[in-house]
């Protein structure tokens, strides 16, 4: 399919922040082709039909579903082949949103397993995907990679006695997001030569499935914001409205400006 649209691929887009990003991006303009990636094809198709039934007439840009498990080299290779055959090997924006949050405390017996599993998705998966898709992004005049990180990954805030999340341990998750931020910083430097804009993004504390069904309820009780807040701001990052912040050192923050690494 030859297309003059800006091709945007969003990982982990069958729920939460990724799903909201797809919805708001499609509503924002007819000029995108949005690839809603889901590690389960079935969940991805279900998400697309729910988007179409809830927002049908206000959607402007087309959305297609692509199976993509970021921890699987085979799945990444298949996704790349799909982009090669369907979009002539072209990609403009890669939103690395897929992520997991484990509950195990650090000294738990299963902590090492949990550490590895979290890094497999939040860090190694993101690195593998960028590695595979960078040659496609290089064909774009407006290439962009957005890593959905977290304020919990900020080393500066972790050491700040006044930080509002001080009491939350979350060592495994925090470490994975700090590593993701470094990946973003390295790719910003490495890819600057061909004009690719790279940033990490802090979506804030949102009501999503990230910490399971019980966690979702707790998020509501704790006053977490709707995931649509993050989705709307990600549309601004994708469209370039936040480029002044993208160029700064730190995570582009949902509430404006940047958070320190
Ligand atoms: N919610 C928050 O407060 C918050 C705050 C800061 C940062 N974040 C970050 O925001 C991102 C999105 O999370 P969310 O809050 O929207 O939670 P979510 O609703 O659980 O979304 C996470 C998505 O990632 C997908 N995923 C997990 N492992 C994957 C894999 N191996 N390959 C591909 N997709 C995979 C999930 O798929 P399944 O449905 O199949 O599990 C789901 O679609 C994450 O990176 C998270 O760390 C969230």
mmCIF file of C-alpha atoms and ligand atoms in Angstrom:
data_model
loop_
_atom_site.group_PDB
_atom_site.id
_atom_site.type_symbol
_atom_site.label_atom_id
_atom_site.label_comp_id
_atom_site.label_asym_id
_atom_site.label_seq_id
_atom_site.Cartn_x
_atom_site.Cartn_y
_atom_site.Cartn_z
ATOM 1 C CA UNK A 1 0.000 0.000 0.000
ATOM 2 C CA UNK A 2 1.668 3.246 -1.092
ATOM 3 C CA UNK A 3 0.608 5.953 1.298
ATOM 4 C CA UNK A 4 1.319 9.627 1.853
ATOM 5 C CA UNK A 5 0.077 9.340 5.416
ATOM 6 C CA UNK A 6 2.304 9.529 8.482
ATOM 7 C CA UNK A 7 2.615 5.932 9.650
ATOM 8 C CA UNK A 8 2.506 5.575 13.434
ATOM 9 C CA UNK A 9 3.027 2.267 15.224
ATOM 10 C CA UNK A 10 1.927 2.010 18.873
ATOM 11 C CA UNK A 11 2.924 -1.052 20.920
ATOM 12 C CA UNK A 12 0.696 -2.423 23.679
ATOM 13 C CA UNK A 13 -2.194 -0.473 22.191
ATOM 14 C CA UNK A 14 -5.056 -2.844 22.994
ATOM 15 C CA UNK A 15 -5.598 -1.171 26.374
ATOM 16 C CA UNK A 16 -4.824 1.800 28.603
ATOM 17 C CA UNK A 17 -2.562 4.606 27.443
ATOM 18 C CA UNK A 18 -1.734 2.969 24.099
ATOM 19 C CA UNK A 19 -5.403 2.516 23.250
ATOM 20 C CA UNK A 20 -6.208 6.131 24.183
ATOM 21 C CA UNK A 21 -3.299 7.334 22.057
ATOM 22 C CA UNK A 22 -4.690 5.483 19.038
ATOM 23 C CA UNK A 23 -8.178 6.915 19.589
ATOM 24 C CA UNK A 24 -7.064 10.526 20.010
ATOM 25 C CA UNK A 25 -4.533 10.369 17.202
ATOM 26 C CA UNK A 26 -7.156 9.091 14.781
ATOM 27 C CA UNK A 27 -9.597 11.785 15.904
ATOM 28 C CA UNK A 28 -6.961 14.515 15.569
ATOM 29 C CA UNK A 29 -6.349 14.340 11.803
ATOM 30 C CA UNK A 30 -6.949 12.258 8.651
ATOM 31 C CA UNK A 31 -3.227 12.331 7.887
ATOM 32 C CA UNK A 32 -2.076 9.297 9.884
ATOM 33 C CA UNK A 33 -2.217 5.569 9.368
ATOM 34 C CA UNK A 34 -2.178 4.107 12.860
ATOM 35 C CA UNK A 35 -0.978 0.591 13.541
ATOM 36 C CA UNK A 36 -2.542 -0.672 16.762
ATOM 37 C CA UNK A 37 -0.170 -3.370 18.007
ATOM 38 C CA UNK A 38 -1.260 -6.014 20.444
ATOM 39 C CA UNK A 39 0.560 -9.121 21.638
ATOM 40 C CA UNK A 40 -2.751 -10.944 21.213
ATOM 41 C CA UNK A 41 -4.318 -10.604 17.753
ATOM 42 C CA UNK A 42 -7.718 -11.302 19.296
ATOM 43 C CA UNK A 43 -7.372 -8.557 21.926
ATOM 44 C CA UNK A 44 -6.177 -6.159 19.223
ATOM 45 C CA UNK A 45 -9.180 -6.832 17.010
ATOM 46 C CA UNK A 46 -11.526 -6.534 19.988
ATOM 47 C CA UNK A 47 -9.935 -3.190 20.868
ATOM 48 C CA UNK A 48 -10.368 -1.929 17.305
ATOM 49 C CA UNK A 49 -14.041 -2.892 17.170
ATOM 50 C CA UNK A 50 -14.654 -1.229 20.533
ATOM 51 C CA UNK A 51 -12.946 1.937 19.226
ATOM 52 C CA UNK A 52 -15.076 1.827 16.091
ATOM 53 C CA UNK A 53 -18.340 1.329 17.944
ATOM 54 C CA UNK A 54 -17.596 4.016 20.540
ATOM 55 C CA UNK A 55 -15.995 6.639 18.274
ATOM 56 C CA UNK A 56 -16.850 5.574 14.688
ATOM 57 C CA UNK A 57 -17.956 8.868 13.172
ATOM 58 C CA UNK A 58 -15.275 10.974 14.880
ATOM 59 C CA UNK A 59 -12.355 8.816 13.732
ATOM 60 C CA UNK A 60 -10.453 10.402 10.851
ATOM 61 C CA UNK A 61 -7.283 8.402 10.330
ATOM 62 C CA UNK A 62 -7.424 4.696 9.467
ATOM 63 C CA UNK A 63 -6.380 2.163 12.117
ATOM 64 C CA UNK A 64 -5.111 -1.361 11.476
ATOM 65 C CA UNK A 65 -4.230 -4.150 13.908
ATOM 66 C CA UNK A 66 -0.869 -5.899 14.049
ATOM 67 C CA UNK A 67 0.156 -8.760 16.348
ATOM 68 C CA UNK A 68 3.345 -7.799 18.150
ATOM 69 C CA UNK A 69 4.893 -9.304 21.258
ATOM 70 C CA UNK A 70 7.948 -7.162 21.968
ATOM 71 C CA UNK A 71 9.679 -10.007 23.806
ATOM 72 C CA UNK A 72 9.573 -12.289 20.764
ATOM 73 C CA UNK A 73 12.193 -11.963 18.036
ATOM 74 C CA UNK A 74 9.890 -13.934 15.688
ATOM 75 C CA UNK A 75 6.968 -11.610 16.339
ATOM 76 C CA UNK A 76 9.164 -8.540 15.753
ATOM 77 C CA UNK A 77 10.496 -10.021 12.499
ATOM 78 C CA UNK A 78 6.945 -10.772 11.342
ATOM 79 C CA UNK A 79 5.864 -7.205 12.180
ATOM 80 C CA UNK A 80 8.789 -5.827 10.197
ATOM 81 C CA UNK A 81 7.867 -8.030 7.217
ATOM 82 C CA UNK A 82 4.319 -6.706 7.446
ATOM 83 C CA UNK A 83 5.593 -3.116 7.336
ATOM 84 C CA UNK A 84 7.859 -4.033 4.419
ATOM 85 C CA UNK A 85 5.054 -5.538 2.387
ATOM 86 C CA UNK A 86 2.209 -3.209 3.393
ATOM 87 C CA UNK A 87 3.939 0.164 3.683
ATOM 88 C CA UNK A 88 6.961 -0.389 1.407
ATOM 89 C CA UNK A 89 9.187 -0.683 4.473
ATOM 90 C CA UNK A 90 8.288 2.775 5.703
ATOM 91 C CA UNK A 91 7.578 3.976 9.240
ATOM 92 C CA UNK A 92 7.454 7.521 10.622
ATOM 93 C CA UNK A 93 6.684 7.263 14.333
ATOM 94 C CA UNK A 94 7.373 4.434 16.770
ATOM 95 C CA UNK A 95 5.571 4.696 20.110
ATOM 96 C CA UNK A 96 7.131 2.159 22.473
ATOM 97 C CA UNK A 97 4.324 1.943 24.985
ATOM 98 C CA UNK A 98 4.131 -1.780 25.880
ATOM 99 C CA UNK A 99 5.059 -2.308 29.504
ATOM 100 C CA UNK A 100 4.543 -4.396 32.611
ATOM 101 C CA UNK A 101 4.664 -3.637 36.318
ATOM 102 C CA UNK A 102 5.459 -6.490 38.712
ATOM 103 C CA UNK A 103 4.246 -6.605 42.282
ATOM 104 C CA UNK A 104 6.920 -8.774 43.892
ATOM 105 C CA UNK A 105 9.025 -7.032 46.489
ATOM 106 C CA UNK A 106 12.749 -7.104 45.794
ATOM 107 C CA UNK A 107 13.658 -9.724 48.414
ATOM 108 C CA UNK A 108 10.960 -12.171 47.369
ATOM 109 C CA UNK A 109 12.243 -15.582 46.143
ATOM 110 C CA UNK A 110 10.862 -14.911 42.701
ATOM 111 C CA UNK A 111 12.404 -11.439 42.551
ATOM 112 C CA UNK A 112 15.113 -12.385 40.084
ATOM 113 C CA UNK A 113 12.586 -13.953 37.748
ATOM 114 C CA UNK A 114 10.416 -10.907 38.091
ATOM 115 C CA UNK A 115 13.391 -8.621 37.460
ATOM 116 C CA UNK A 116 14.212 -10.531 34.274
ATOM 117 C CA UNK A 117 10.604 -10.652 33.063
ATOM 118 C CA UNK A 118 10.150 -6.929 33.608
ATOM 119 C CA UNK A 119 13.361 -6.064 31.801
ATOM 120 C CA UNK A 120 12.432 -8.481 28.966
ATOM 121 C CA UNK A 121 9.405 -6.327 28.142
ATOM 122 C CA UNK A 122 10.215 -2.838 29.391
ATOM 123 C CA UNK A 123 13.836 -2.693 28.212
ATOM 124 C CA UNK A 124 15.071 -5.590 26.047
ATOM 125 C CA UNK A 125 11.832 -5.725 24.051
ATOM 126 C CA UNK A 126 11.945 -1.992 23.406
ATOM 127 C CA UNK A 127 15.611 -2.197 22.393
ATOM 128 C CA UNK A 128 15.013 -5.158 20.053
ATOM 129 C CA UNK A 129 12.073 -3.427 18.394
ATOM 130 C CA UNK A 130 13.959 -0.194 17.787
ATOM 131 C CA UNK A 131 16.887 -2.162 16.421
ATOM 132 C CA UNK A 132 14.591 -3.949 13.956
ATOM 133 C CA UNK A 133 12.608 -0.897 12.867
ATOM 134 C CA UNK A 134 15.312 1.799 12.784
ATOM 135 C CA UNK A 135 16.105 1.069 9.088
ATOM 136 C CA UNK A 136 12.435 1.731 8.256
ATOM 137 C CA UNK A 137 12.378 4.954 10.293
ATOM 138 C CA UNK A 138 15.488 6.098 8.440
ATOM 139 C CA UNK A 139 13.359 6.416 5.295
ATOM 140 C CA UNK A 140 11.176 9.032 6.982
ATOM 141 C CA UNK A 141 11.870 12.773 6.808
ATOM 142 C CA UNK A 142 10.103 13.171 10.188
ATOM 143 C CA UNK A 143 11.205 10.099 12.119
ATOM 144 C CA UNK A 144 10.364 9.916 15.789
ATOM 145 C CA UNK A 145 10.650 7.398 18.624
ATOM 146 C CA UNK A 146 8.750 7.875 21.869
ATOM 147 C CA UNK A 147 9.517 5.620 24.820
ATOM 148 C CA UNK A 148 6.681 5.589 27.345
ATOM 149 C CA UNK A 149 8.610 5.710 30.595
ATOM 150 C CA UNK A 150 7.518 6.726 34.095
ATOM 151 C CA UNK A 151 8.296 9.315 36.729
ATOM 152 C CA UNK A 152 9.096 6.290 38.916
ATOM 153 C CA UNK A 153 12.146 5.768 36.704
ATOM 154 C CA UNK A 154 13.637 9.146 37.589
ATOM 155 C CA UNK A 155 16.871 8.700 39.571
ATOM 156 C CA UNK A 156 16.771 12.348 40.640
ATOM 157 C CA UNK A 157 13.247 12.034 42.072
ATOM 158 C CA UNK A 158 14.047 8.695 43.755
ATOM 159 C CA UNK A 159 16.733 10.456 45.766
ATOM 160 C CA UNK A 160 14.521 13.427 46.611
ATOM 161 C CA UNK A 161 13.165 13.107 50.201
ATOM 162 C CA UNK A 162 10.231 15.311 49.220
ATOM 163 C CA UNK A 163 9.107 13.210 46.261
ATOM 164 C CA UNK A 164 5.398 12.311 46.482
ATOM 165 C CA UNK A 165 6.148 8.663 45.476
ATOM 166 C CA UNK A 166 8.949 8.237 48.063
ATOM 167 C CA UNK A 167 7.059 5.487 49.944
ATOM 168 C CA UNK A 168 6.533 3.365 46.827
ATOM 169 C CA UNK A 169 9.402 0.850 46.635
ATOM 170 C CA UNK A 170 8.900 -0.587 43.136
ATOM 171 C CA UNK A 171 12.627 -1.218 42.681
ATOM 172 C CA UNK A 172 12.228 -3.556 39.713
ATOM 173 C CA UNK A 173 9.854 -1.316 37.785
ATOM 174 C CA UNK A 174 11.812 1.839 38.653
ATOM 175 C CA UNK A 175 15.056 0.221 37.469
ATOM 176 C CA UNK A 176 13.475 -0.890 34.200
ATOM 177 C CA UNK A 177 12.181 2.596 33.434
ATOM 178 C CA UNK A 178 15.526 4.203 34.352
ATOM 179 C CA UNK A 179 17.155 1.783 31.878
ATOM 180 C CA UNK A 180 14.532 2.705 29.280
ATOM 181 C CA UNK A 181 15.373 6.391 29.783
ATOM 182 C CA UNK A 182 19.029 5.621 29.102
ATOM 183 C CA UNK A 183 17.997 3.775 25.960
ATOM 184 C CA UNK A 184 16.120 6.904 24.880
ATOM 185 C CA UNK A 185 19.141 9.102 25.630
ATOM 186 C CA UNK A 186 21.517 6.797 23.720
ATOM 187 C CA UNK A 187 19.197 6.554 20.720
ATOM 188 C CA UNK A 188 18.750 10.323 20.715
ATOM 189 C CA UNK A 189 22.498 10.715 20.324
ATOM 190 C CA UNK A 190 22.995 7.764 17.945
ATOM 191 C CA UNK A 191 20.103 8.650 15.629
ATOM 192 C CA UNK A 192 20.573 12.440 15.570
ATOM 193 C CA UNK A 193 22.671 12.111 12.401
ATOM 194 C CA UNK A 194 19.654 11.107 10.347
ATOM 195 C CA UNK A 195 17.251 13.501 12.068
ATOM 196 C CA UNK A 196 15.287 11.078 14.239
ATOM 197 C CA UNK A 197 13.743 12.773 17.286
ATOM 198 C CA UNK A 198 13.820 10.536 20.348
ATOM 199 C CA UNK A 199 12.284 11.128 23.756
ATOM 200 C CA UNK A 200 11.043 9.421 26.888
ATOM 201 C CA UNK A 201 7.547 10.339 28.091
ATOM 202 C CA UNK A 202 6.018 10.362 31.568
ATOM 203 C CA UNK A 203 2.253 9.714 31.312
ATOM 204 C CA UNK A 204 1.538 10.403 35.000
ATOM 205 C CA UNK A 205 -0.478 8.161 37.316
ATOM 206 C CA UNK A 206 -3.336 6.769 35.221
ATOM 207 C CA UNK A 207 -6.266 4.406 35.669
ATOM 208 C CA UNK A 208 -5.245 1.387 33.549
ATOM 209 C CA UNK A 209 -4.786 -2.397 33.797
ATOM 210 C CA UNK A 210 -1.037 -2.072 34.441
ATOM 211 C CA UNK A 211 -1.282 -3.476 37.969
ATOM 212 C CA UNK A 212 -4.252 -5.805 37.358
ATOM 213 C CA UNK A 213 -7.950 -5.522 38.173
ATOM 214 C CA UNK A 214 -7.428 -4.894 41.913
ATOM 215 C CA UNK A 215 -4.745 -2.392 41.053
ATOM 216 C CA UNK A 216 -7.139 -0.632 38.703
ATOM 217 C CA UNK A 217 -9.636 -0.183 41.577
ATOM 218 C CA UNK A 218 -6.888 1.119 43.861
ATOM 219 C CA UNK A 219 -5.827 3.577 41.172
ATOM 220 C CA UNK A 220 -9.373 4.947 41.040
ATOM 221 C CA UNK A 221 -9.481 5.236 44.856
ATOM 222 C CA UNK A 222 -6.119 6.998 44.854
ATOM 223 C CA UNK A 223 -7.357 9.608 42.383
ATOM 224 C CA UNK A 224 -5.378 8.483 39.336
ATOM 225 C CA UNK A 225 -6.184 10.369 36.166
ATOM 226 C CA UNK A 226 -7.897 8.906 33.091
ATOM 227 C CA UNK A 227 -5.532 7.299 30.570
ATOM 228 C CA UNK A 228 -7.043 9.626 27.957
ATOM 229 C CA UNK A 229 -5.036 12.515 29.513
ATOM 230 C CA UNK A 230 -1.818 10.741 28.541
ATOM 231 C CA UNK A 231 -3.226 9.701 25.163
ATOM 232 C CA UNK A 232 -4.079 13.318 24.284
ATOM 233 C CA UNK A 233 -0.632 14.578 25.274
ATOM 234 C CA UNK A 234 1.066 11.772 23.339
ATOM 235 C CA UNK A 235 -0.769 13.058 20.254
ATOM 236 C CA UNK A 236 0.943 16.420 20.853
ATOM 237 C CA UNK A 237 4.324 14.688 21.140
ATOM 238 C CA UNK A 238 3.681 12.690 17.946
ATOM 239 C CA UNK A 239 2.568 15.777 16.009
ATOM 240 C CA UNK A 240 5.594 17.838 17.096
ATOM 241 C CA UNK A 241 3.727 20.288 19.366
ATOM 242 C CA UNK A 242 5.990 19.277 22.258
ATOM 243 C CA UNK A 243 9.252 19.453 20.309
ATOM 244 C CA UNK A 244 10.668 22.175 22.572
ATOM 245 C CA UNK A 245 10.384 19.682 25.462
ATOM 246 C CA UNK A 246 11.534 16.737 23.336
ATOM 247 C CA UNK A 247 14.830 18.596 22.785
ATOM 248 C CA UNK A 248 15.420 19.047 26.531
ATOM 249 C CA UNK A 249 17.184 16.650 28.888
ATOM 250 C CA UNK A 250 14.552 14.727 30.839
ATOM 251 C CA UNK A 251 11.257 12.931 30.301
ATOM 252 C CA UNK A 252 8.585 14.876 28.431
ATOM 253 C CA UNK A 253 5.933 15.256 31.114
ATOM 254 C CA UNK A 254 2.185 14.855 30.682
ATOM 255 C CA UNK A 255 1.662 18.094 32.639
ATOM 256 C CA UNK A 256 4.103 20.149 30.586
ATOM 257 C CA UNK A 257 7.860 20.629 30.652
ATOM 258 C CA UNK A 258 10.178 17.756 31.501
ATOM 259 C CA UNK A 259 10.852 15.583 34.539
ATOM 260 C CA UNK A 260 14.509 15.034 35.481
ATOM 261 C CA UNK A 261 16.062 11.719 34.425
HETATM 262 N N1 LIG B 1 -0.778 3.642 34.184
HETATM 263 C C1 LIG B 1 0.161 4.386 34.773
HETATM 264 O O1 LIG B 1 -0.082 5.011 35.839
HETATM 265 C C2 LIG B 1 1.516 4.510 34.160
HETATM 266 C C3 LIG B 1 2.409 5.426 34.737
HETATM 267 C C4 LIG B 1 3.677 5.560 34.185
HETATM 268 C C5 LIG B 1 4.026 4.796 33.091
HETATM 269 N N2 LIG B 1 3.131 3.909 32.540
HETATM 270 C C6 LIG B 1 3.561 3.130 31.371
HETATM 271 O O2 LIG B 1 2.591 3.269 30.352
HETATM 272 C C7 LIG B 1 2.680 2.154 29.461
HETATM 273 C C8 LIG B 1 1.291 1.629 29.154
HETATM 274 O O3 LIG B 1 0.761 1.050 30.341
HETATM 275 P P1 LIG B 1 -0.753 1.225 30.797
HETATM 276 O O4 LIG B 1 -0.724 1.919 32.091
HETATM 277 O O5 LIG B 1 -1.588 1.748 29.705
HETATM 278 O O6 LIG B 1 -1.124 -0.288 31.168
HETATM 279 P P2 LIG B 1 -1.934 -1.400 30.345
HETATM 280 O O7 LIG B 1 -3.316 -0.954 30.095
HETATM 281 O O8 LIG B 1 -1.711 -2.661 31.096
HETATM 282 O O9 LIG B 1 -1.158 -1.443 28.954
HETATM 283 C C9 LIG B 1 0.053 -2.130 28.809
HETATM 284 C C10 LIG B 1 0.056 -2.712 27.437
HETATM 285 O O10 LIG B 1 1.321 -3.362 27.208
HETATM 286 C C11 LIG B 1 1.045 -4.614 26.645
HETATM 287 N N3 LIG B 1 2.141 -5.553 26.804
HETATM 288 C C12 LIG B 1 2.644 -6.095 27.934
HETATM 289 N N4 LIG B 1 3.639 -6.940 27.632
HETATM 290 C C13 LIG B 1 3.769 -6.919 26.284
HETATM 291 C C14 LIG B 1 4.605 -7.573 25.372
HETATM 292 N N5 LIG B 1 5.532 -8.461 25.761
HETATM 293 N N6 LIG B 1 4.485 -7.278 24.045
HETATM 294 C C15 LIG B 1 3.577 -6.397 23.624
HETATM 295 N N7 LIG B 1 2.716 -5.784 24.434
HETATM 296 C C16 LIG B 1 2.816 -6.037 25.760
HETATM 297 C C17 LIG B 1 -0.232 -5.086 27.329
HETATM 298 O O11 LIG B 1 -0.810 -6.168 26.611
HETATM 299 P P3 LIG B 1 -1.831 -7.202 27.313
HETATM 300 O O12 LIG B 1 -3.173 -6.520 27.347
HETATM 301 O O13 LIG B 1 -1.778 -8.384 26.420
HETATM 302 O O14 LIG B 1 -1.297 -7.457 28.695
HETATM 303 C C18 LIG B 1 -1.024 -3.788 27.242
HETATM 304 O O15 LIG B 1 -1.585 -3.635 25.975
HETATM 305 C C19 LIG B 1 3.598 1.143 30.143
HETATM 306 O O16 LIG B 1 4.889 1.205 29.558
HETATM 307 C C20 LIG B 1 3.657 1.644 31.577
HETATM 308 O O17 LIG B 1 4.843 1.253 32.227
HETATM 309 C C21 LIG B 1 1.887 3.746 33.054
#
